[in-house]
Short mmCIF file of C-alpha atoms in Angstrom, two decimals:
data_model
loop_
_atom_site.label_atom_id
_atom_site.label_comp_id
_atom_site.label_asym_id
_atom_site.label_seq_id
_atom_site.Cartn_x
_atom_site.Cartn_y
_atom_site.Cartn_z
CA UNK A 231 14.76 15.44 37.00
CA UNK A 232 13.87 11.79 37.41
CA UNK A 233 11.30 11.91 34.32
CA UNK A 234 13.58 13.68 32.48
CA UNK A 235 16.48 11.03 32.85
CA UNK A 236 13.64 8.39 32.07
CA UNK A 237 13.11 10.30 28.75
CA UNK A 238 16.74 10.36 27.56
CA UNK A 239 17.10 6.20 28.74
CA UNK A 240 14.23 5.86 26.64
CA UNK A 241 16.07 7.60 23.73
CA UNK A 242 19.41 5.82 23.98
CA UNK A 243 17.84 2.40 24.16
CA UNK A 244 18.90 -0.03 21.25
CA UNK A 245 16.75 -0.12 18.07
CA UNK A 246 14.78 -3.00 17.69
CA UNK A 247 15.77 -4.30 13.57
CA UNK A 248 12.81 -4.63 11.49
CA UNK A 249 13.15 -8.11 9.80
CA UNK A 250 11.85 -8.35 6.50
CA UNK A 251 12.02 -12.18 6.48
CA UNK A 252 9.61 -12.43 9.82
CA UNK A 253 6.19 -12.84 9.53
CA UNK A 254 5.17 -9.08 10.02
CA UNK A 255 2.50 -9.75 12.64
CA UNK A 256 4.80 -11.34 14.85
CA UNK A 257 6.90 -8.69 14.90
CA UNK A 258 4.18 -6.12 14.76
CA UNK A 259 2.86 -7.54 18.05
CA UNK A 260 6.33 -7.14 19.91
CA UNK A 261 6.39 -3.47 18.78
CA UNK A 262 3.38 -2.93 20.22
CA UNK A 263 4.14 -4.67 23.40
CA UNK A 264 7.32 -2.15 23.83
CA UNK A 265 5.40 0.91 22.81
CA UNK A 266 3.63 3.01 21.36
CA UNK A 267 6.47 4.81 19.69
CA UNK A 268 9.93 2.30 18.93
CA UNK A 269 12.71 3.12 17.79
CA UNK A 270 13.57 0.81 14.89
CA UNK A 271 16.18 0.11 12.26
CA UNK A 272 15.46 -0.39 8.81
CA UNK A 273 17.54 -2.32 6.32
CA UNK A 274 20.18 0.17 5.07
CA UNK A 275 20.78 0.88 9.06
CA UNK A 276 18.56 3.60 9.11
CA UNK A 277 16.72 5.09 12.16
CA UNK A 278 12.84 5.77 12.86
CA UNK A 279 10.22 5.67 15.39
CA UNK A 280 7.31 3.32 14.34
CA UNK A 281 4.33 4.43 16.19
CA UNK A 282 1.94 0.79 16.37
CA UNK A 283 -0.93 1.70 18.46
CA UNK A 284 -3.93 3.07 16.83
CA UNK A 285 -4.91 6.03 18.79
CA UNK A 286 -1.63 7.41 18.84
CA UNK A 287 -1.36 6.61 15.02
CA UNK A 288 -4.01 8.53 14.73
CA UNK A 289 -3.10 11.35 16.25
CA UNK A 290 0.79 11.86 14.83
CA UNK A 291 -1.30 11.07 11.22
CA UNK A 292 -3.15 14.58 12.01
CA UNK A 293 -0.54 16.81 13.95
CA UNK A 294 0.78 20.37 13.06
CA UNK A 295 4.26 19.00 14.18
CA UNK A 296 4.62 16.42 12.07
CA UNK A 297 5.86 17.05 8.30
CA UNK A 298 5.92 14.68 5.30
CA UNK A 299 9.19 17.17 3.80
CA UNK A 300 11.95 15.23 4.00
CA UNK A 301 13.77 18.55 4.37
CA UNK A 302 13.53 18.02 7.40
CA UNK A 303 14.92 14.78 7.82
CA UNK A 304 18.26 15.71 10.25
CA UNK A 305 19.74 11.95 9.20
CA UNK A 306 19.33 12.86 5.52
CA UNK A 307 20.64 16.43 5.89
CA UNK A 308 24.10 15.30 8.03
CA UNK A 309 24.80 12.59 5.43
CA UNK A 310 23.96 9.83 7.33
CA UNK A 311 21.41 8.14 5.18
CA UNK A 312 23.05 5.75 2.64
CA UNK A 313 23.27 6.64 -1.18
CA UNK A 314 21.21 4.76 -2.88
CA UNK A 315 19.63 3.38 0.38
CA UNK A 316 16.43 1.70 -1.37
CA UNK A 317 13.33 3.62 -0.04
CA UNK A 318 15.41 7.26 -0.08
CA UNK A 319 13.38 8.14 -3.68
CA UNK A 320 9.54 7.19 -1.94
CA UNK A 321 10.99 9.66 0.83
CA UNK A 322 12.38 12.39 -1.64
CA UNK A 323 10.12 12.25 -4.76
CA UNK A 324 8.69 15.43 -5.07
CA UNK A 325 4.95 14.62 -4.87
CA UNK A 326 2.03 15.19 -3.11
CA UNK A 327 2.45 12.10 -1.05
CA UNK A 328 5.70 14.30 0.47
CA UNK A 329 4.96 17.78 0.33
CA UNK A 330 2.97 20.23 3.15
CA UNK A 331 1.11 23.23 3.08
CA UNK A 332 0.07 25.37 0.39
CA UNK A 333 2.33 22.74 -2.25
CA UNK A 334 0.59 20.10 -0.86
CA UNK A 335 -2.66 21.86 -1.44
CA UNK A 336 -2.00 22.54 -4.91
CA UNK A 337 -0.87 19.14 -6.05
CA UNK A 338 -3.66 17.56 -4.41
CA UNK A 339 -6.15 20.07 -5.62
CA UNK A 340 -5.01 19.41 -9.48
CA UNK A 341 -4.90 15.26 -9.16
CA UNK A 342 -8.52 15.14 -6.44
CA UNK A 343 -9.90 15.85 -10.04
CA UNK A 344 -9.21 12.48 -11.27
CA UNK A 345 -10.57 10.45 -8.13
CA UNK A 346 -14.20 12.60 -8.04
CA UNK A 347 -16.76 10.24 -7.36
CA UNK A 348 -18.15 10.38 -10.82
CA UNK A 349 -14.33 10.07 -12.54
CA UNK A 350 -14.15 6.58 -10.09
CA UNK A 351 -17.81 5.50 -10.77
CA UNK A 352 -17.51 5.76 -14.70
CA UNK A 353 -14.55 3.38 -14.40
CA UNK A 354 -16.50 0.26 -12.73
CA UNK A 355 -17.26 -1.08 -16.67
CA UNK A 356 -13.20 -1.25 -17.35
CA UNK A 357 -12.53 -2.89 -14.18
CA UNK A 358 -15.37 -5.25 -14.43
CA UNK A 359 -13.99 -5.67 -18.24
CA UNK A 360 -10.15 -5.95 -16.94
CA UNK A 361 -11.46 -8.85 -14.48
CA UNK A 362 -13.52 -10.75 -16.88
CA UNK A 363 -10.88 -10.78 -19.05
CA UNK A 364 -8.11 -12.23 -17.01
CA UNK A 365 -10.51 -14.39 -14.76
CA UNK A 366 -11.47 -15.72 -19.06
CA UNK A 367 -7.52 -16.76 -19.51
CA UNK A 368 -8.00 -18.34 -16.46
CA UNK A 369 -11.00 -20.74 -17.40
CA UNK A 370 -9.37 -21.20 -20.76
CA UNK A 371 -6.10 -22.55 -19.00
CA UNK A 372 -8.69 -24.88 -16.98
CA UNK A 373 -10.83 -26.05 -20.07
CA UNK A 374 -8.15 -29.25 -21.06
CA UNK A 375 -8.07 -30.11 -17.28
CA UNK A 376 -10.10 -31.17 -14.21
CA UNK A 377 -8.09 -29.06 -11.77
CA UNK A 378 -5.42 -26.24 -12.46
CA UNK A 379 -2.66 -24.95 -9.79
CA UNK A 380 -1.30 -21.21 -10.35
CA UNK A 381 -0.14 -18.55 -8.18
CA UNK A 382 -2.83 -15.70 -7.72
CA UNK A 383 -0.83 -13.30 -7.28
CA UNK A 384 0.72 -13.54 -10.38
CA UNK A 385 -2.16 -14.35 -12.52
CA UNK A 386 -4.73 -12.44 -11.23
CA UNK A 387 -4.06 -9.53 -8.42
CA UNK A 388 -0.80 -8.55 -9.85
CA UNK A 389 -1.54 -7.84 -13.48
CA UNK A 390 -5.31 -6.34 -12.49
CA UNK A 391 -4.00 -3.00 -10.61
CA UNK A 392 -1.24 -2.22 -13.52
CA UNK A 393 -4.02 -2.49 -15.86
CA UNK A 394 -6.27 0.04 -14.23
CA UNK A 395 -3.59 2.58 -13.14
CA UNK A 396 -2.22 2.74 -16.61
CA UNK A 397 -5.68 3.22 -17.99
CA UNK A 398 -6.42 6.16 -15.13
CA UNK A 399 -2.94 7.73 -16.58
CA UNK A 400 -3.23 6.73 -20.47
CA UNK A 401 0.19 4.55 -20.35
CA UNK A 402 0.64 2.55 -23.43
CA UNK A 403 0.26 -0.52 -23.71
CA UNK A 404 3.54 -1.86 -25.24
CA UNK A 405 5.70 0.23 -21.89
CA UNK A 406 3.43 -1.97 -19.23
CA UNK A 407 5.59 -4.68 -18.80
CA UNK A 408 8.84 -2.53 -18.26
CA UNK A 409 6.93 -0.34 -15.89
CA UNK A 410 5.53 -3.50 -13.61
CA UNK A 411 9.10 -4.47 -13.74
CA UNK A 412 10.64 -1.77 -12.22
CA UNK A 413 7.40 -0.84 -9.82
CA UNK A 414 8.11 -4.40 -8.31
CA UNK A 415 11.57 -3.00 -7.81
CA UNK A 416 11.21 -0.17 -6.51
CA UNK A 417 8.46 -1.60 -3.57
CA UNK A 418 11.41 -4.11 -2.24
CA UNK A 419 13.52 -3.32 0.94
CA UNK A 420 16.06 -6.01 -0.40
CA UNK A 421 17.75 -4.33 -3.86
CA UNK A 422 20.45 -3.06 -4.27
CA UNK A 423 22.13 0.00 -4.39
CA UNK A 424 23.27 -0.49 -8.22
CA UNK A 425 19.78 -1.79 -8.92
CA UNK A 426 17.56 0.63 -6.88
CA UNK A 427 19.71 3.58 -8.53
CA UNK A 428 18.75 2.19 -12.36
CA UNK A 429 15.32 1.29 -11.67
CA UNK A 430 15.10 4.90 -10.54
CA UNK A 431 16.72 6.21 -13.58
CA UNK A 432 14.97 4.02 -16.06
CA UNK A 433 11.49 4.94 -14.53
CA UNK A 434 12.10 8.56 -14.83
CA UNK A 435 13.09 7.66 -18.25
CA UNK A 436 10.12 5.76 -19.19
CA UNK A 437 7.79 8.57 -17.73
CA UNK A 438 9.32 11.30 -19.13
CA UNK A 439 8.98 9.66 -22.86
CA UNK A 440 5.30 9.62 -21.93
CA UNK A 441 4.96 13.14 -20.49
CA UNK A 442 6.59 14.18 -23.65
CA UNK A 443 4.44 12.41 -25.89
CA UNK A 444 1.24 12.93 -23.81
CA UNK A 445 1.99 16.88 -23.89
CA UNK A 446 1.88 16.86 -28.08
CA UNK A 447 -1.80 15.59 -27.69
CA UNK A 448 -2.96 15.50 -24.36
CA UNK A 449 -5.76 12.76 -24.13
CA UNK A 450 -8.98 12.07 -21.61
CA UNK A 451 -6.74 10.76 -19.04
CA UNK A 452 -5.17 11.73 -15.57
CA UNK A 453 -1.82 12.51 -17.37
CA UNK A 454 -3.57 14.61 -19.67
CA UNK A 455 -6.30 16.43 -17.15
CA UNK A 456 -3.00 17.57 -15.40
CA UNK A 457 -1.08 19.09 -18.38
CA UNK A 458 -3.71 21.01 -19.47
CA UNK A 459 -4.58 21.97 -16.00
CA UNK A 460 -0.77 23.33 -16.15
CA UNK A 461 -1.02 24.58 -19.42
CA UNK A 462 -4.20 26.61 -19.09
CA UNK A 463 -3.37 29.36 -16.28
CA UNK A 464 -3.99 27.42 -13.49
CA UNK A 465 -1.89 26.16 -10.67
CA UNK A 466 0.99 24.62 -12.25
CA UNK A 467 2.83 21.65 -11.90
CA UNK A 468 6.73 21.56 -12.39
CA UNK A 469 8.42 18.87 -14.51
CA UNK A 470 9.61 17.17 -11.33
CA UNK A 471 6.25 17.48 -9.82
CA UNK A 472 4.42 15.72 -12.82
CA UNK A 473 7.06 12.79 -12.84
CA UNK A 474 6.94 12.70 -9.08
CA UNK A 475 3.19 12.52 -9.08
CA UNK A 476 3.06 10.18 -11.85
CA UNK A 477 5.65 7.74 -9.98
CA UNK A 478 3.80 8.06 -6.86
CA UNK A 479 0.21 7.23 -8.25
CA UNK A 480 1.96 4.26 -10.18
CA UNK A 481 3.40 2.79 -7.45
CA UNK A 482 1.05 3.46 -4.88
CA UNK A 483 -1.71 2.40 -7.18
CA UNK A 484 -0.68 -0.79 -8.36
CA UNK A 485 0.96 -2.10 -5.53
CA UNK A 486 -0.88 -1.70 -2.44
CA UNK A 487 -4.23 -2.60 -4.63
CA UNK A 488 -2.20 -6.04 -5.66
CA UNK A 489 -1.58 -6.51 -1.65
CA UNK A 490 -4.85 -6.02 -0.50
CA UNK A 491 -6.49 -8.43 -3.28
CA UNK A 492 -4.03 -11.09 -2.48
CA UNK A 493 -4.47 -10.72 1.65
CA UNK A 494 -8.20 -10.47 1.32
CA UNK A 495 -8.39 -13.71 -0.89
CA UNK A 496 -5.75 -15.39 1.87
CA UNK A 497 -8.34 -14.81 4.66
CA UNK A 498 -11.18 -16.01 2.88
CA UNK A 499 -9.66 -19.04 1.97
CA UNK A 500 -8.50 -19.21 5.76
CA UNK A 501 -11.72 -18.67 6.61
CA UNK A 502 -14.37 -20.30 5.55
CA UNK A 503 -17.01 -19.62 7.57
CA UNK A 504 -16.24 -15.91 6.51
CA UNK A 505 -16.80 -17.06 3.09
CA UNK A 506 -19.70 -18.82 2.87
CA UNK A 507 -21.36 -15.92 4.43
CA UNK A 508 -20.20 -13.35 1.78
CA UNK A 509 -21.03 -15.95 -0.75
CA UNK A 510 -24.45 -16.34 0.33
CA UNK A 511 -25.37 -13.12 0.66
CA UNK A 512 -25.57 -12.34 4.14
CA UNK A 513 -22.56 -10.17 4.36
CA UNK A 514 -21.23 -8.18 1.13
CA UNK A 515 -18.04 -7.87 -0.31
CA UNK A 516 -17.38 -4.25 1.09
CA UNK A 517 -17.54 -5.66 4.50
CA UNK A 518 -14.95 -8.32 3.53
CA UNK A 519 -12.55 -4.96 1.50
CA UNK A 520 -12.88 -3.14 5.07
CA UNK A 521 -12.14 -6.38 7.44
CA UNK A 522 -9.09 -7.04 4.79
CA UNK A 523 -7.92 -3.21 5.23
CA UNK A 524 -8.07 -3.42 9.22
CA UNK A 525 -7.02 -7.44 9.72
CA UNK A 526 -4.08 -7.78 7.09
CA UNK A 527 -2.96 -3.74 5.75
CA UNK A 528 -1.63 -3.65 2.79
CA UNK A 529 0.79 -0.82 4.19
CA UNK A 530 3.40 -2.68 6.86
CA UNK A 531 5.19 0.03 7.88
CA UNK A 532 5.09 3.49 5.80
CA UNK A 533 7.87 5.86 5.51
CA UNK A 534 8.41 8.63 6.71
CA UNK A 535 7.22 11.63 8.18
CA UNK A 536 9.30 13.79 10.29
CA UNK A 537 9.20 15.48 13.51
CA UNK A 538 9.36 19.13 13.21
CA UNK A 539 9.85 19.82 16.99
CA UNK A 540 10.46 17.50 20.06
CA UNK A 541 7.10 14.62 20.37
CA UNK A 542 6.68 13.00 23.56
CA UNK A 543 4.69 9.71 23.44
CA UNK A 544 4.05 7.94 26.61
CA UNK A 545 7.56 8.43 28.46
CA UNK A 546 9.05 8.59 24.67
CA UNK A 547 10.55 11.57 23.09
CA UNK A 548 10.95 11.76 19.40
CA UNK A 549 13.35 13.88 18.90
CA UNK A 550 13.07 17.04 15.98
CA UNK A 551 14.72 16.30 13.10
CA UNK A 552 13.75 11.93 13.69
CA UNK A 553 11.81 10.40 10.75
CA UNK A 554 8.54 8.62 12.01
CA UNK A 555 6.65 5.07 10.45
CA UNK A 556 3.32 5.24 10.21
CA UNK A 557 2.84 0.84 11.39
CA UNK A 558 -0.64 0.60 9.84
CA UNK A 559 -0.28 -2.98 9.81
CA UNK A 560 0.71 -3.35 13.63
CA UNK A 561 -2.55 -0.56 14.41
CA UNK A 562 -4.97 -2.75 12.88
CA UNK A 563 -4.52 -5.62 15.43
CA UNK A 564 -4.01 -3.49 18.04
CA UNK A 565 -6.57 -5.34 20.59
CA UNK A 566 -6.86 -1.13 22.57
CA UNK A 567 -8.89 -0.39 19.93
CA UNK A 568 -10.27 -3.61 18.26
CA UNK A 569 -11.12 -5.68 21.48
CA UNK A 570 -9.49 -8.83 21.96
CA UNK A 571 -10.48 -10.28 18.62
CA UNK A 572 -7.88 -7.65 17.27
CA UNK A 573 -6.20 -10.79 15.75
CA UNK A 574 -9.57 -12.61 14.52
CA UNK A 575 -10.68 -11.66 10.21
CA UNK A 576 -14.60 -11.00 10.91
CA UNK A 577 -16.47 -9.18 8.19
CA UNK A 578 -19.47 -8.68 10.70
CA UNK A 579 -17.31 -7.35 13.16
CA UNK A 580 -18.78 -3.73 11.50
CA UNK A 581 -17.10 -0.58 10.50
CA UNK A 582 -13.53 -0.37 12.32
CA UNK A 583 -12.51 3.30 10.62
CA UNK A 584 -9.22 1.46 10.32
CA UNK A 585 -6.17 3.67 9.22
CA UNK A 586 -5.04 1.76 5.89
CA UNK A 587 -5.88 4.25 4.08
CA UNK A 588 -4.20 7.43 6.26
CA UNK A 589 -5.53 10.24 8.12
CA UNK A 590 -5.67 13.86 8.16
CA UNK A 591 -4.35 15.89 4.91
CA UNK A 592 -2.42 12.79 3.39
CA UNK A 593 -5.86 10.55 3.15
CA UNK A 594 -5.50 8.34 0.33
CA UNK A 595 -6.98 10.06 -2.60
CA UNK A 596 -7.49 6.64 -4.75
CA UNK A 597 -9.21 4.90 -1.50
CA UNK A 598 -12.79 4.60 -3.27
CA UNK A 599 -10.99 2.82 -6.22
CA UNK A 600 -8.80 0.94 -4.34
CA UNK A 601 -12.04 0.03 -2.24
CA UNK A 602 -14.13 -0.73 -5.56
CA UNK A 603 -11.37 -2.56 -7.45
CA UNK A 604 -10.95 -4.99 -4.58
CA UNK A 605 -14.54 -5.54 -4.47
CA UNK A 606 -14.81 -6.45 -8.10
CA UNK A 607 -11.95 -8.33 -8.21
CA UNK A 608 -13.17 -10.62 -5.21
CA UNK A 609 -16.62 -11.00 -5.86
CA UNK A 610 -16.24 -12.19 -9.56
CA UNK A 611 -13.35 -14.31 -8.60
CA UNK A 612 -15.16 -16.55 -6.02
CA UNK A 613 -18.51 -16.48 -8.26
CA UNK A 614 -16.47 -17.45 -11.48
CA UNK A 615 -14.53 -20.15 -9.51
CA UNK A 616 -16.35 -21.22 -6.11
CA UNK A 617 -14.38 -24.72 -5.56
CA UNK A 618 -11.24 -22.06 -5.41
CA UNK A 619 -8.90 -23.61 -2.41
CA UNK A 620 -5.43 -22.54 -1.51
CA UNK A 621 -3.16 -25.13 -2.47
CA UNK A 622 -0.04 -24.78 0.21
CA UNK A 623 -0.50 -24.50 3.93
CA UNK A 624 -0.90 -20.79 4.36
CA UNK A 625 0.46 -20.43 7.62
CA UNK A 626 3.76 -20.90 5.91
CA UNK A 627 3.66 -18.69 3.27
CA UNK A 628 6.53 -16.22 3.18
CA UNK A 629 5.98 -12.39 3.96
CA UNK A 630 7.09 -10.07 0.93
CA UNK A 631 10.57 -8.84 1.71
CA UNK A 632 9.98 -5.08 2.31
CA UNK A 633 9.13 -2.61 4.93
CA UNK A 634 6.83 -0.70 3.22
CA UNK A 635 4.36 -3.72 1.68
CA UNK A 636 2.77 -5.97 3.50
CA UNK A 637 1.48 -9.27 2.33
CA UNK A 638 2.77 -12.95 1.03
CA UNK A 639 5.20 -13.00 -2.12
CA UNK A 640 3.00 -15.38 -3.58
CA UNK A 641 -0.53 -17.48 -3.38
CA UNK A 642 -1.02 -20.72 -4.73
CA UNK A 643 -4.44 -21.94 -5.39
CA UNK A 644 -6.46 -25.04 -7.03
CA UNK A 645 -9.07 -24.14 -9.46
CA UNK A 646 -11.35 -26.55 -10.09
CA UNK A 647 -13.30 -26.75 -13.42
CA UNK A 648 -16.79 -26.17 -13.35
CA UNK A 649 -19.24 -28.47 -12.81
CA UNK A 650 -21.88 -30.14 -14.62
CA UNK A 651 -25.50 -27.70 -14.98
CA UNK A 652 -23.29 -24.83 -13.48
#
């Protein structure tokens, strides 16, 4: 009787409120100091259970009675989730990303196609292409000066993902812009319900012109490899699953890539000792994409899954029907399983198997290009530019404002023009 009245204390106990505007680690390391599962608020007012160690991360990532359906959602189904409430559409959209079972299988079977390791490998020369060409603009802007200040995140790490994604699906060129626009949208914790509920609309707009246009002449593209996959007796994909999918790989494929570039690049420039070792050779850039994943996630705190029966966690019970964050940012410092250099960026520290990229059924399908885009993108940016120094004190840069992303909104740097013989 006594454990059971701990349990339902533990239940009732106020929600600790995510804050947006905090530097996520901080915050990170409190909800690991309460538990391993915390009930949280998000913006909007909305309930979950963050789970922040990495063993038990690890385990809720893999288990039978956990469900990504937001069916199943009890808040959602008694009306007590907001309209409009600004990450109800990543929960919703009818995707892989949010489906279970035999749906899940079938989705993922169809889009695994376009992520083989051949499909990824035969895209390296249009990456390496897409970073030449920006890192180009870049040395151009330099050429009339001895030093040039601009925000990498903007210049270089931002546009780079959009440009491969849109390549994988065979978006136009002329709808990029719009579609970055309302990606960058749809990622924040901050909009509003007005704006979240257009951006929403004008998305599924802007997709469904190219779905329409893409099934007259389907081309040598994702978009296309999955309408003809539809279209040829095989599994098939429903209008809202194409759209959903589509969204899902845009967003997920632009974004977190853009995070990961710009944290990685923050801790080398934090760093450098770290540096100079990649730089010369003795440790490679893959060891500095894996250190980046585990040190600094992307992902802050990734919505939702859903308990499809009562979870007890260490004295905690989440409840059925309670929607669960996956806190892949807060498990990668999480000194239980990383030692108590949990907090320290060390690309010799060796493989980590961090969680960045999931677990279980719902592993990242676009991992290896996430992983290979990074590594491009870093390794010609610090060859092309080696006198590259941040140009603010880091420790003060401010966190993006969302739940879901986690990284700095922006990240000034110097570049210095070459020198002479170089």
């Amino acid at each position: 009787m006594e454990e059971q009245n701990q349990k339902v204390k533990t239940n009732m106990a106020q929600p600790i409120s995510l804050d947006i505007f905090r530097d996520p680690h901080e915050q990170n390391y409190e909800l690991r100091s309460a538990s391993d599962a915390v009930l949280v608020e998000l913006p909007g007012g909305v309930r979950a259970w963050a789970v922040t160690h990495y063993a038990t991360l690890r385990e809720i990532l893999g288990d039978s009675r956990v469900s990504r359906d937001s069916r199943h959602w009890r808040a959602l189904a008694d009306g007590e989730v907001p309209a409009g409430w600004p990450l109800l559409s990543v929960v919703t959209v009818r995707s892989m990303a949010t489906l279970d079972g035999t749906d899940h299988r079938r989705l993922r079977t169809l889009v695994s196609q376009a992520f083989t390791a051949r499909r990824v490998a035969e895209l390296r020369p249009k990456i390496e292409q897409a970073v030449s060409a920006l890192l180009d603009d870049l040395e151009k802007a330099l050429a009339s000066e001895r030093h040039l200040w601009v925000d990498l995140r903007k210049v270089f790490a931002h546009p780079l993902p959009m440009t491969v994604i849109c390549d994988l699906m065979g978006f136009p060129e002329e709808g990029r812009d719009e579609l970055r626009a309302i990606s960058d949208v749809l990622s924040s914790s901050i909009s509003s319900t007005s704006e979240q509920i257009s951006n929403e609309k004008a998305l599924y707009e802007l997709l469904a012109r190219f779905i329409a246009d893409c099934r007259k002449a389907p081309g040598a593209n994702l978009t296309g490899d999955l309408i003809r996959a539809s279209s040829d007796g095989g599994d098939k994909l429903s209008d809202a699953e194409l759209l959903g999918t589509l969204a899902t790989l845009l967003v997920a494929g632009h974004g977190t890539t853009a995070h990961l570039i710009v944290n990685a690049a923050k801790a080398l420039l934090a760093n450098p000792a770290q540096r100079d070792l990649v730089m010369s050779g003795a440790q490679s850039w893959e060891n500095v994409v894996e250190e980046s994943l585990r040190y600094d996630s992307p992902l802050g705190q990734f919505p939702m899954r859903f308990a499809t029966e009562d979870i007890e966690i260490n004295g905690a019970v989440i409840p059925k029907g309670d929607a669960i964050l996956a806190s892949y940012a807060a498990a990668g410092r999480d000194d239980k399983q990383f030692g108590p250099t949990a907090d320290v960026f060390d690309i010799t520290r060796g493989p980590t198997q961090h969680l960045s990229f999931g677990h279980g059924i719902h592993y990242c399908l676009g991992a290896p290009l996430a992983r290979m885009e990074t590594s491009i993108a870093l390794s010609s940016l610090f060859t092309r530019f080696p006198d590259l120094i941040a140009a603010v004190d880091l420790e003060k840069l401010r966190p993006l404002p969302s739940v879901i992303s986690n990284s700095v909104r922006r990240l000034p740097v110097r570049l210095a023009a070459r020198r002479q013989g170089e």
